[in-house]
Coordinates of C-alpha atoms in Angstrom, one line a residue:
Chain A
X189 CA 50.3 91.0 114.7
X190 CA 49.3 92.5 118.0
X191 CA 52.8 91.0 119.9
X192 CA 54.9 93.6 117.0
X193 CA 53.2 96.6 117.9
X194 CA 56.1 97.4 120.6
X195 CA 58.9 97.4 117.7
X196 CA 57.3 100.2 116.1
X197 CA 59.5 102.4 118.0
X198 CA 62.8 100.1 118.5
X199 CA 65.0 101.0 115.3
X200 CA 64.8 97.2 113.1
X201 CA 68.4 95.5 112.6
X202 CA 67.4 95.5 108.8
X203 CA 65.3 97.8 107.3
X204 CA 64.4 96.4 103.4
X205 CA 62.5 98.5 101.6
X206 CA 60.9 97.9 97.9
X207 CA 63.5 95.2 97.3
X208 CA 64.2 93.8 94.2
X209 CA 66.1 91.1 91.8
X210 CA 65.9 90.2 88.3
X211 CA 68.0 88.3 86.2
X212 CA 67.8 89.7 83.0
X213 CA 64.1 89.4 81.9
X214 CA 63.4 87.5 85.2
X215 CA 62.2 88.8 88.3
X216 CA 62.8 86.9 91.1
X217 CA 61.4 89.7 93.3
X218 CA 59.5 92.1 92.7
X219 CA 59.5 94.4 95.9
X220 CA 59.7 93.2 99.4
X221 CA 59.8 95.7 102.3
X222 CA 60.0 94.5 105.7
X223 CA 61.6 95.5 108.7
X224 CA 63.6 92.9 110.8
X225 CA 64.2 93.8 114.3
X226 CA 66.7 92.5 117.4
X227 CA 67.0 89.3 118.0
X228 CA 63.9 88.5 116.1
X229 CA 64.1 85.1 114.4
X230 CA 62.9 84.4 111.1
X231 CA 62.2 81.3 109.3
X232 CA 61.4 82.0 105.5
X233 CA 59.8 79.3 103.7
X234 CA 58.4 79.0 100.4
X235 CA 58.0 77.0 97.1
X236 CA 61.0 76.7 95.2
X237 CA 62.0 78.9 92.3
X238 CA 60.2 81.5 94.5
X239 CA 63.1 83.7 95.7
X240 CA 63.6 82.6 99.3
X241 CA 67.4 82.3 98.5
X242 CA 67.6 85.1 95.8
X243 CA 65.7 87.3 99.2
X244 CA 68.5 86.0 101.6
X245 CA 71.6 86.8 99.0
X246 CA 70.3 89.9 98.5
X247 CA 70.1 90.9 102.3
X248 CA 74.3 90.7 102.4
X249 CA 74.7 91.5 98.7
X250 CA 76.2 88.3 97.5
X251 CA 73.4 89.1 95.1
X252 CA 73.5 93.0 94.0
X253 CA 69.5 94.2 94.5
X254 CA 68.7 95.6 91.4
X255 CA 66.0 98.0 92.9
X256 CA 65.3 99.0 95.9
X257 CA 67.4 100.2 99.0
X258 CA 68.4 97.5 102.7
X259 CA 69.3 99.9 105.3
X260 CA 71.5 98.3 107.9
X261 CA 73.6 100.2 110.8
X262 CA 71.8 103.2 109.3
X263 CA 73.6 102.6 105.7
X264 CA 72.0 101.3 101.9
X265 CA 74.2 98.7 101.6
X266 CA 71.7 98.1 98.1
X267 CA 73.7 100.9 97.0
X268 CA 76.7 100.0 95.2
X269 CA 79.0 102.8 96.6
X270 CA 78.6 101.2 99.4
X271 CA 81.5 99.6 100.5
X272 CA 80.0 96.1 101.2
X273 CA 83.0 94.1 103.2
X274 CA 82.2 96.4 106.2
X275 CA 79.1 95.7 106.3
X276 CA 79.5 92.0 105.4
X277 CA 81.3 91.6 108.8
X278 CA 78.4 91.9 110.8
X279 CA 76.7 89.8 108.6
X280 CA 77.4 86.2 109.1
X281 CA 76.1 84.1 106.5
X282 CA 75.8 80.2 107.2
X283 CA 75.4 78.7 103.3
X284 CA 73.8 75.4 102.2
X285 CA 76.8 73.4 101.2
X286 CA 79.3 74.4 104.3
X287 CA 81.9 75.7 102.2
X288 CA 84.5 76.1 104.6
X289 CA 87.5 76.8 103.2
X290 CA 89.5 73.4 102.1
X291 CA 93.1 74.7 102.3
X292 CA 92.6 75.7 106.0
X293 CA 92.3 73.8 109.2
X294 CA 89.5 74.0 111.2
X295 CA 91.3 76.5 113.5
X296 CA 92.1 78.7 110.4
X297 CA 89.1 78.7 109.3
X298 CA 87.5 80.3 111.9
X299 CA 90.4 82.7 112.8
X300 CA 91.1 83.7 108.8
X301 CA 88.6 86.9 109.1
X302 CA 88.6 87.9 111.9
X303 CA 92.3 88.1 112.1
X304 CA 92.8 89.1 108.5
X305 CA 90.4 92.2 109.0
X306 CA 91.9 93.0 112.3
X307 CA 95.3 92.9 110.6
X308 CA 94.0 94.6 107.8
X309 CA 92.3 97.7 110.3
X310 CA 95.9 97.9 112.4
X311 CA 97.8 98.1 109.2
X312 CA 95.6 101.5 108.2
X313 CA 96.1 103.1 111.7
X314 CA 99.6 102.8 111.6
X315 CA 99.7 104.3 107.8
X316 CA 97.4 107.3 108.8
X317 CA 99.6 107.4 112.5
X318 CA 102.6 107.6 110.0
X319 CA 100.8 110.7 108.4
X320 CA 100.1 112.3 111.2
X321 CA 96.4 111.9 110.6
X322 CA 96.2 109.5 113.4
X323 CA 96.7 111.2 117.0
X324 CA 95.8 108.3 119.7
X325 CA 98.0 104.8 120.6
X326 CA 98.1 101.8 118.8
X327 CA 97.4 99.3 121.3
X328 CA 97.0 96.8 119.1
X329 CA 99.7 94.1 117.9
X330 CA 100.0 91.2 115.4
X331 CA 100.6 89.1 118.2
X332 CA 97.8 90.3 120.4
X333 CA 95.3 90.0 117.5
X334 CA 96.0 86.5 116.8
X335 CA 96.4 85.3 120.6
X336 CA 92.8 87.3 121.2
X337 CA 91.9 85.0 118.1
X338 CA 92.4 82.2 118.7
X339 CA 91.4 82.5 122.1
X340 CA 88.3 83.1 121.3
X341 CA 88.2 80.4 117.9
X342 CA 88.8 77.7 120.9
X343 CA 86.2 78.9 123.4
X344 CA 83.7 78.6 120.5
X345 CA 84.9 75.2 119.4
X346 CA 84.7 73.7 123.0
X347 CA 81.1 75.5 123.3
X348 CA 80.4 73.1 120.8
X349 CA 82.5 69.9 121.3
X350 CA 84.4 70.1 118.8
X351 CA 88.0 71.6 120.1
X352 CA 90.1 68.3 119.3
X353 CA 89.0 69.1 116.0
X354 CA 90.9 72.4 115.6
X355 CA 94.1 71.5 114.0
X356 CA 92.3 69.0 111.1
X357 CA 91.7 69.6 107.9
X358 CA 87.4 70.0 106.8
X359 CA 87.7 67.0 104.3
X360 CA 88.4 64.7 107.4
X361 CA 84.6 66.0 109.1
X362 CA 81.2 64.9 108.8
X363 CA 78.6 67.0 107.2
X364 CA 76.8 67.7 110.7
X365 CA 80.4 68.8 111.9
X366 CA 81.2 71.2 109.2
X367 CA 78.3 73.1 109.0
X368 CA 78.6 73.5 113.3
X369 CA 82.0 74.8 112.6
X370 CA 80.3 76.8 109.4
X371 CA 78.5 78.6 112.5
X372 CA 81.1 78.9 114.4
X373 CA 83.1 80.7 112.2
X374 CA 80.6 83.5 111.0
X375 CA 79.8 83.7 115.2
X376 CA 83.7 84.6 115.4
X377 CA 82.7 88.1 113.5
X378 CA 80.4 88.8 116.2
X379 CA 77.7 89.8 113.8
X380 CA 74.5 91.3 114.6
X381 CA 72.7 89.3 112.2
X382 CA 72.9 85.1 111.0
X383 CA 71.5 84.4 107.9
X384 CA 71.1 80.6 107.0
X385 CA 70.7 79.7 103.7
X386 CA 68.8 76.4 104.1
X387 CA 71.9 75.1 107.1
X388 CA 70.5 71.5 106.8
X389 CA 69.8 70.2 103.1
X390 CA 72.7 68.8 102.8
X391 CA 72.9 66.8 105.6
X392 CA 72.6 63.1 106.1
X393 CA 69.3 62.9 108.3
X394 CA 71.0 61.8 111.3
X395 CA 72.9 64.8 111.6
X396 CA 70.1 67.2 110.9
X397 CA 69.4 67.1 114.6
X398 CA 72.9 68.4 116.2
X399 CA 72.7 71.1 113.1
X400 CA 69.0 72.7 114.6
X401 CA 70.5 72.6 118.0
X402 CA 73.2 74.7 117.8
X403 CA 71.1 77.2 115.5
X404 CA 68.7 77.1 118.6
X405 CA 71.4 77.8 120.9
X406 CA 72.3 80.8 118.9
X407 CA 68.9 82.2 118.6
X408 CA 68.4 81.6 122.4
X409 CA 71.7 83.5 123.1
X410 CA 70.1 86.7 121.3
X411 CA 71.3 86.1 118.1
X412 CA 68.8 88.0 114.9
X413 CA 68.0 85.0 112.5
X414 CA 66.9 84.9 109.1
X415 CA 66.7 81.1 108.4
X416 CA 65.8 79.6 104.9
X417 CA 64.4 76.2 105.8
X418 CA 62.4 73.3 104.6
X419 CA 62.2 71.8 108.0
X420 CA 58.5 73.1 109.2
X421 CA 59.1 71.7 112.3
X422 CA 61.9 73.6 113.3
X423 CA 60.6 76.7 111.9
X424 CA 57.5 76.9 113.5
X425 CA 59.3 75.7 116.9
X426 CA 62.6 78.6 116.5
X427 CA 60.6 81.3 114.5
X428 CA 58.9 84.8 115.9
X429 CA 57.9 85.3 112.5
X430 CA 57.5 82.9 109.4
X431 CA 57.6 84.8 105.7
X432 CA 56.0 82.9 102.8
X433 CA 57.7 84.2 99.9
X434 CA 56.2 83.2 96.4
X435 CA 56.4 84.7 93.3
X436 CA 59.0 87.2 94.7
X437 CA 57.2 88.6 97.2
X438 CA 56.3 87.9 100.8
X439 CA 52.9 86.9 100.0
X440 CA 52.0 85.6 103.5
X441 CA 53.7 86.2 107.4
X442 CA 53.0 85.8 110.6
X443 CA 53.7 84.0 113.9
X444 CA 54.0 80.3 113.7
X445 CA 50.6 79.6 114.8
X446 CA 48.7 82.2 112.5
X447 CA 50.5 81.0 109.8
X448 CA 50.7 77.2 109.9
X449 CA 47.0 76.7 111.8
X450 CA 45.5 79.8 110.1
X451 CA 46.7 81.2 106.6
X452 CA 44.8 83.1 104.9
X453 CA 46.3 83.3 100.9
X454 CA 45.5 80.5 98.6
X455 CA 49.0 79.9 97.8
X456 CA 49.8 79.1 100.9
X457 CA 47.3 76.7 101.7
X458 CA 48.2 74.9 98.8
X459 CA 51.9 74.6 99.8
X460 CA 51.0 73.8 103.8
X461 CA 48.9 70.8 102.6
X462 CA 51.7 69.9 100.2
X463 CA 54.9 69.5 103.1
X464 CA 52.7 69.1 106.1
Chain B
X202 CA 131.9 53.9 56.3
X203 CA 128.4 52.8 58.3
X204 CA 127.1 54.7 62.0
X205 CA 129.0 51.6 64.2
X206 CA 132.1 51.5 62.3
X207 CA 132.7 55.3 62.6
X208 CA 131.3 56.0 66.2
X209 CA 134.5 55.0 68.1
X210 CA 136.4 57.4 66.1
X211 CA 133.8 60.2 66.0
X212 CA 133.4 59.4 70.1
X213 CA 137.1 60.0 70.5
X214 CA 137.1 63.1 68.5
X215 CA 134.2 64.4 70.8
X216 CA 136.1 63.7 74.0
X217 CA 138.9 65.6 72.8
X218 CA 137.1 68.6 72.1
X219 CA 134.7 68.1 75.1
X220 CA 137.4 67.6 77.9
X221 CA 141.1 67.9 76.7
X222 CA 140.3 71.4 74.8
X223 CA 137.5 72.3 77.0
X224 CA 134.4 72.2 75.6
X225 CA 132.3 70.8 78.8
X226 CA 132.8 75.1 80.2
X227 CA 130.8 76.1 77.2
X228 CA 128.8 73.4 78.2
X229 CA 128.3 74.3 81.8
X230 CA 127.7 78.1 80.9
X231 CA 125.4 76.8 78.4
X232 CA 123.4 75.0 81.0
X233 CA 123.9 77.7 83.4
X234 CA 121.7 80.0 80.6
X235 CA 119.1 77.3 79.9
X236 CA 118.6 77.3 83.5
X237 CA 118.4 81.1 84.5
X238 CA 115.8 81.4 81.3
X239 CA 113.8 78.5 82.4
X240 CA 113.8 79.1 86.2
X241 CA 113.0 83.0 85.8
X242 CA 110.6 82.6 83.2
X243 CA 108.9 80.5 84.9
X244 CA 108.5 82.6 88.2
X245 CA 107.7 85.7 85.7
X246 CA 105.0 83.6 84.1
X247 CA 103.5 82.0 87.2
X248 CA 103.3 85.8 88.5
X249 CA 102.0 87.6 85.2
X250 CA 100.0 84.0 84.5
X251 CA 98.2 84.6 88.1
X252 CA 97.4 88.5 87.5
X253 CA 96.2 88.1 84.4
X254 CA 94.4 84.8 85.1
X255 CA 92.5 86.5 88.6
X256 CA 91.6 90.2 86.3
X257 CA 89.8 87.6 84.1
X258 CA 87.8 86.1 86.8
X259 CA 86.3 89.5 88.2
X260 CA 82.7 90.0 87.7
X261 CA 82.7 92.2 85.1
X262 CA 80.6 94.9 86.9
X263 CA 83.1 97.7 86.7
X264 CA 84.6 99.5 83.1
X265 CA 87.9 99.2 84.5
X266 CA 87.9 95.7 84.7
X267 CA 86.4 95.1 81.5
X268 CA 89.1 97.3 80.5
X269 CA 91.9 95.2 81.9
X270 CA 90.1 91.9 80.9
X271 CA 90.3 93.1 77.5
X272 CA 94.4 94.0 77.7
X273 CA 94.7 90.7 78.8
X274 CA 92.6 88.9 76.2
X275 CA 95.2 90.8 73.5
X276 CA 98.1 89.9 75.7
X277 CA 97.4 86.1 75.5
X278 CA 96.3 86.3 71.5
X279 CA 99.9 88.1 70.9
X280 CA 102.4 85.8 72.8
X281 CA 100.3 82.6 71.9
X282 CA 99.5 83.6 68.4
X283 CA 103.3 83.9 67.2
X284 CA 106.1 82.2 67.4
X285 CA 108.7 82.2 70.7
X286 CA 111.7 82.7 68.1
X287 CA 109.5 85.6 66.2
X288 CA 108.9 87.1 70.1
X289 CA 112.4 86.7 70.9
X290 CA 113.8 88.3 67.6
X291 CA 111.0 91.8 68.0
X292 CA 112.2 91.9 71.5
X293 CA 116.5 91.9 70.9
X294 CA 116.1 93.9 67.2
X295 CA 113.0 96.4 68.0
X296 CA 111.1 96.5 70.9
X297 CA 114.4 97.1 73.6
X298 CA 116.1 99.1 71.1
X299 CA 112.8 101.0 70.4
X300 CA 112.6 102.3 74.0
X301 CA 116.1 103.0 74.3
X302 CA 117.3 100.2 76.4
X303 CA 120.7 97.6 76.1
X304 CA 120.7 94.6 77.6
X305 CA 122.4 91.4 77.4
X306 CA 120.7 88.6 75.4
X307 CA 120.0 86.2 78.1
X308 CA 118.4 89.0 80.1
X309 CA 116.0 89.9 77.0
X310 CA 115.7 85.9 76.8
X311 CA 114.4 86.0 80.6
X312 CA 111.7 89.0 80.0
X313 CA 110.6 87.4 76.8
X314 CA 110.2 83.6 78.2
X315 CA 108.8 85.2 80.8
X316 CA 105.8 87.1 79.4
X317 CA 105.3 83.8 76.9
X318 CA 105.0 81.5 79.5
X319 CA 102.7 83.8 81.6
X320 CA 100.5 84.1 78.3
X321 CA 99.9 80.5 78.7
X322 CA 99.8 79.9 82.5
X323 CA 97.1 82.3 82.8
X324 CA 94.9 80.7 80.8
X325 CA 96.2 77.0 82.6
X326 CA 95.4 79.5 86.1
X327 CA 92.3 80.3 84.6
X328 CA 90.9 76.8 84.2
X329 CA 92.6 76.1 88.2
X330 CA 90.4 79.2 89.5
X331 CA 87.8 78.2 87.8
X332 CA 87.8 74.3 88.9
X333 CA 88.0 75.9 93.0
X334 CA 83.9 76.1 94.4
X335 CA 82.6 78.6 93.2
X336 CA 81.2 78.6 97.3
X337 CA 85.0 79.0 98.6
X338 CA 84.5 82.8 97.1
X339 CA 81.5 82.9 98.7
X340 CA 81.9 82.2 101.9
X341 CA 85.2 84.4 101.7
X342 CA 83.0 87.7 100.5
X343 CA 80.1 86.7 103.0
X344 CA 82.9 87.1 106.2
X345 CA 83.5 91.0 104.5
X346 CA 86.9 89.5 103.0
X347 CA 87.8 91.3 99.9
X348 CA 87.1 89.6 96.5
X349 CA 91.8 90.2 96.6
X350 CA 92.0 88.8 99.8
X351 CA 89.9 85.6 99.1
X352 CA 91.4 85.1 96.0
X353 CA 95.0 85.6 97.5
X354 CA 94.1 83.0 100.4
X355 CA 91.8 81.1 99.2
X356 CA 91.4 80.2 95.8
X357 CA 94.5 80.7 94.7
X358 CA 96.3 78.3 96.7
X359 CA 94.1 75.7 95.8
X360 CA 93.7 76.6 91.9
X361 CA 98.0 76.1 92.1
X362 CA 97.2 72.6 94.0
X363 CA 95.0 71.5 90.7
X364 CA 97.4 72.9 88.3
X365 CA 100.2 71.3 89.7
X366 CA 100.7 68.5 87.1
X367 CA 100.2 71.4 84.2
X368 CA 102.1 73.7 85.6
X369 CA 105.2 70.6 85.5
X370 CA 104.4 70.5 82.2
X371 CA 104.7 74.1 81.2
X372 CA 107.7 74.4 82.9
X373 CA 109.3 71.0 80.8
X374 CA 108.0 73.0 77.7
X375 CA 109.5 75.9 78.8
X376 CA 113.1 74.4 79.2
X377 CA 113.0 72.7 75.7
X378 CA 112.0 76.3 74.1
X379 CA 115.1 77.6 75.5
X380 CA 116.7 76.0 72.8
X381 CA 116.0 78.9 71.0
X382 CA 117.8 81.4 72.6
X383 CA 120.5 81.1 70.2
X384 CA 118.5 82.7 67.6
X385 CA 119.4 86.4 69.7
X386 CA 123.1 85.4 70.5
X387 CA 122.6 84.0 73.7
X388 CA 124.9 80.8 74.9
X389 CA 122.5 77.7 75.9
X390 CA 123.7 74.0 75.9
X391 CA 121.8 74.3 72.2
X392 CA 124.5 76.7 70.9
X393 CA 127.6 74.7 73.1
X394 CA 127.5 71.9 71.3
X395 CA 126.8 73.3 68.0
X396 CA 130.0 75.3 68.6
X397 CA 131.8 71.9 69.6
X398 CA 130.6 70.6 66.8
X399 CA 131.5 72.9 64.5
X400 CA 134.9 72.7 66.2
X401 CA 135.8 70.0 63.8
X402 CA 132.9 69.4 61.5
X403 CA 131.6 66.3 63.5
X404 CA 128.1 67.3 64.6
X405 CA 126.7 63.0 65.3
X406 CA 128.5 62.8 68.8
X407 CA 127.7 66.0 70.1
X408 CA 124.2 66.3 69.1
X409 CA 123.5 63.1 71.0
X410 CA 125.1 64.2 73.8
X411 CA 123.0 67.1 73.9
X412 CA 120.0 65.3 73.4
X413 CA 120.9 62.7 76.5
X414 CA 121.4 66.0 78.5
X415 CA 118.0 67.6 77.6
X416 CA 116.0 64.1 78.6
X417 CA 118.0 63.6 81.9
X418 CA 117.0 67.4 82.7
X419 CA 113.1 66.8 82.2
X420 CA 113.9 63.1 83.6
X421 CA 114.9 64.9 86.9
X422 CA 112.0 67.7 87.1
X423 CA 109.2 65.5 86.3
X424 CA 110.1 63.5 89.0
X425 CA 110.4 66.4 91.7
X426 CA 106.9 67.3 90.5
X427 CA 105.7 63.6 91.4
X428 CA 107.2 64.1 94.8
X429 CA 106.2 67.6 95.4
X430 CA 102.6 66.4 94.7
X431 CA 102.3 63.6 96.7
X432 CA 103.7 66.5 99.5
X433 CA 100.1 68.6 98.9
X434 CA 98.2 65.8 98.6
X435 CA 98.6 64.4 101.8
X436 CA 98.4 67.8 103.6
X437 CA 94.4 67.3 102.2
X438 CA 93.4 64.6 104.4
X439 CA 96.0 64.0 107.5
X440 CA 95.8 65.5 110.4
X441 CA 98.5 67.9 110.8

């Protein structure tokens, strides 16, 4: 633990405190609080059935928490006043089964938020300008929005390889490629924190590979990572810190190497020798 | 005197009502009311169908929406649990006169057709919505789109792509229920040819006509739904 002891004073990205989830009569966790600083990575592994997903859902509220509080720019966003799409903007979320959106091109689909919240943010300072509540300029123009955009939806594409690509629709790409544009698009937000919810088990094996690299390339650019995984490999090579979660808690963490050459809990031990 | 014996002559009698004395304008403004009732209620249903059909896929977290979900649930058991013709008659006799309001029949026929069919496209919506990945929401919500926003961009547009063929359909319902309309005084091709008809007490001729007329009508929009669907169905997988 000794390399953490400087974060004590940096204020953490995330800052999850006592959080918890049932369904119904089950609890899926039962009260995790952690603190998840700047461009920290996390890999989260974990039986299954043991909350590892429920724990990632919960940290952009695609799952409400049913306890506890996950302060993030200094906000609960646990709390349900809270208005969550705000907050969802800097949290990119990179799901499992791709799910880019089918009725847009690959180009839309990386420009659809960020224009549409853009749009969305203009449309309000012209209301409130209207209202006199609203003193300064509006710089900002439909046209502007979209060229910045796009602009910035094609410099991603080309970082990775895949700009020829822009104008197709996703049913025309391979697994590997849609879940690289999947990152792509929650990179257009500019969030200040990736959460992957398990990026490659859904892949064909032969496209695993190009998947981890551009999740490397985004953690070595700075990016915070929470990354649900079943690929040990990768998370002991990406990870600052690995969190065991079973039985909806995080019953074991540490670095890489504390945690895969020396853990401590039972539980884990038995899973190790199981996917080792 | 048998059917093939008598046709000529009834045919002839039919032509001289139809054309010479100028039956084909009832006709026409007859057709010209089927059309308005089908084409509007269908555009009021697809909207009222969509908003009813998208309040009854919100997580029911909030009161308001469970409030709303249940308006809607006793929407759709009123306009699908009677009759159009029982609708159509409440509407005309009380419900307009109720409030205060006069309006022509084939307006009334366009409000009422309108918030029938959207009884039964929501429910057609509903199953579209519901057939879209659940993980199309998802991803929406998880880039801090609005559950309205997704829905209006996202799901939506695709749902109508699934529902397509049944949305054709409801719409070919929907112009053979507007045989109906006669029922409040309005003029449809129904109530043309029953007036020709009745021009001269020969009701074979013009009955069959009528019939012919209805068939080439859904003839004609079943195939623009077969074109217009091949149209979406190609934007899925060619480049664009």
């Amino acid at each position: 633990m000794t390399e953490y002891t400087n974060n004590e004073t940096r204020e953490p990205v995330l800052r999850i405190e006592n959080l918890q989830k049932s369904f119904g009569k089950l609890h899926v966790l039962t009260g995790i609080t952690e603190n998840i600083y700047e461009g920290e990575k996390i890999a989260v592994i974990g039986p299954s059935g043991g909350g590892k997903s429920t724990f990632l859902r919960c940290l952009n509220c695609m799952e409400d928490p049913t306890g506890g509080s996950i302060y993030f720019d200094g906000v609960d966003i646990a709390d349900p006043k809270v208005d969550i799409n705000v907050h969802r903007e800097k949290i990119g979320m990179v799901f499992q089964s791709f799910n880019l959106f089918s009725n847009k091109t690959v180009l839309e689909n990386i420009m659809l938020a960020p224009v549409s919240i853009r749009m969305k943010r203009l449309r309000r300072q012209k209301i409130a300008k209207f209202f006199g509540k609203y003193k300064g300029e509006i710089t900002e123009t439909k046209q502007k929005i979209v060229d910045e955009t796009k602009e910035n939806a094609m410099r991603l594409l080309k970082r990775i390889g895949l700009e020829e690509k822009a104008n197709v629709y996703p049913s025309t790409l391979s697994g590997g490629q849609k879940q690289r544009i999947a990152i792509v698009r929650a990179l257009a937000m500019n969030p200040k924190v990736l959460l992957f919810d398990e990026p490659t088990s859904a892949l064909d094996p032969e496209m695993v590979g190009e998947v981890l690299d551009l999740i490397r390339q985004v953690g070595d650019a700075g990016m915070t990572m929470i990354i649900v995984t079943h690929e040990m490999g990768f998370a002991r090579e990406i990870a600052d810190r690995v969190f065991f979660i079973s039985d909806g808690i995080i019953s074991e963490q540490g670095t890489p190497e504390e945690f895969f050459e020396h853990p401590k809990n039972p539980r884990t031990v038995e899973f190790l020798s199981k996917v080792l | 005197m048998n059917f093939f014996t008598s046709f000529p002559k009834k045919w002839r009698v039919f032509q001289r009502t139809f054309i010479e004395a100028g039956g084909y304008i009832e006709v026409l403004k007859g057709l010209k009311n089927t059309a308005i009732v089908a084409v509007l209620g269908l555009i009021i249903g697809i909207v009222i169908g969509t908003i009813i059909a998208a309040i009854k896929v919100i997580p029911p977290h909030k009161r308001i929406t469970r409030i709303l979900q249940r308006i809607g649930n006793i929407y759709v058991a009123f306009f699908r649990g009677t009759p159009i013709v029982v609708q159509l008659l409440l509407g005309y006799y009380v419900l307009f006169p109720a409030m205060g309001i006069q309006l022509p029949a084939v307006n009334v026929c366009v409000i009422i057709f309108g918030l029938n069919s959207g009884a039964y496209i929501s429910e057609i919506m509903r199953g579209g919505i519901q057939s879209v990945d659940p993980g199309q929401m998802e991803a929406g919500r998880a880039l801090g789109l609005s559950f309205f926003t997704t829905m209006m961009k996202i799901v939506i547009p695709q749902a109508i792509k699934n529902i397509l063929p049944t949305l054709g359909n409801e719409f070919i319902a929907l112009i053979k229920e507007t045989s109906v309309v006669g029922f409040v005084g309005a003029t449809d091709i129904c109530v043309a040819f029953r007036y020709i008809g009745t021009n001269n007490y020969e009701f074979m001729v013009p009955y069959l006509v009528m019939a012919a007329i209805y068939i080439v009508i859904v003839l004609v929009i079943t195939g623009l739904i077969k074109l217009m669907e091949r149209r979406l169905g190609r934007s899925d997988r060619v480049h664009k």
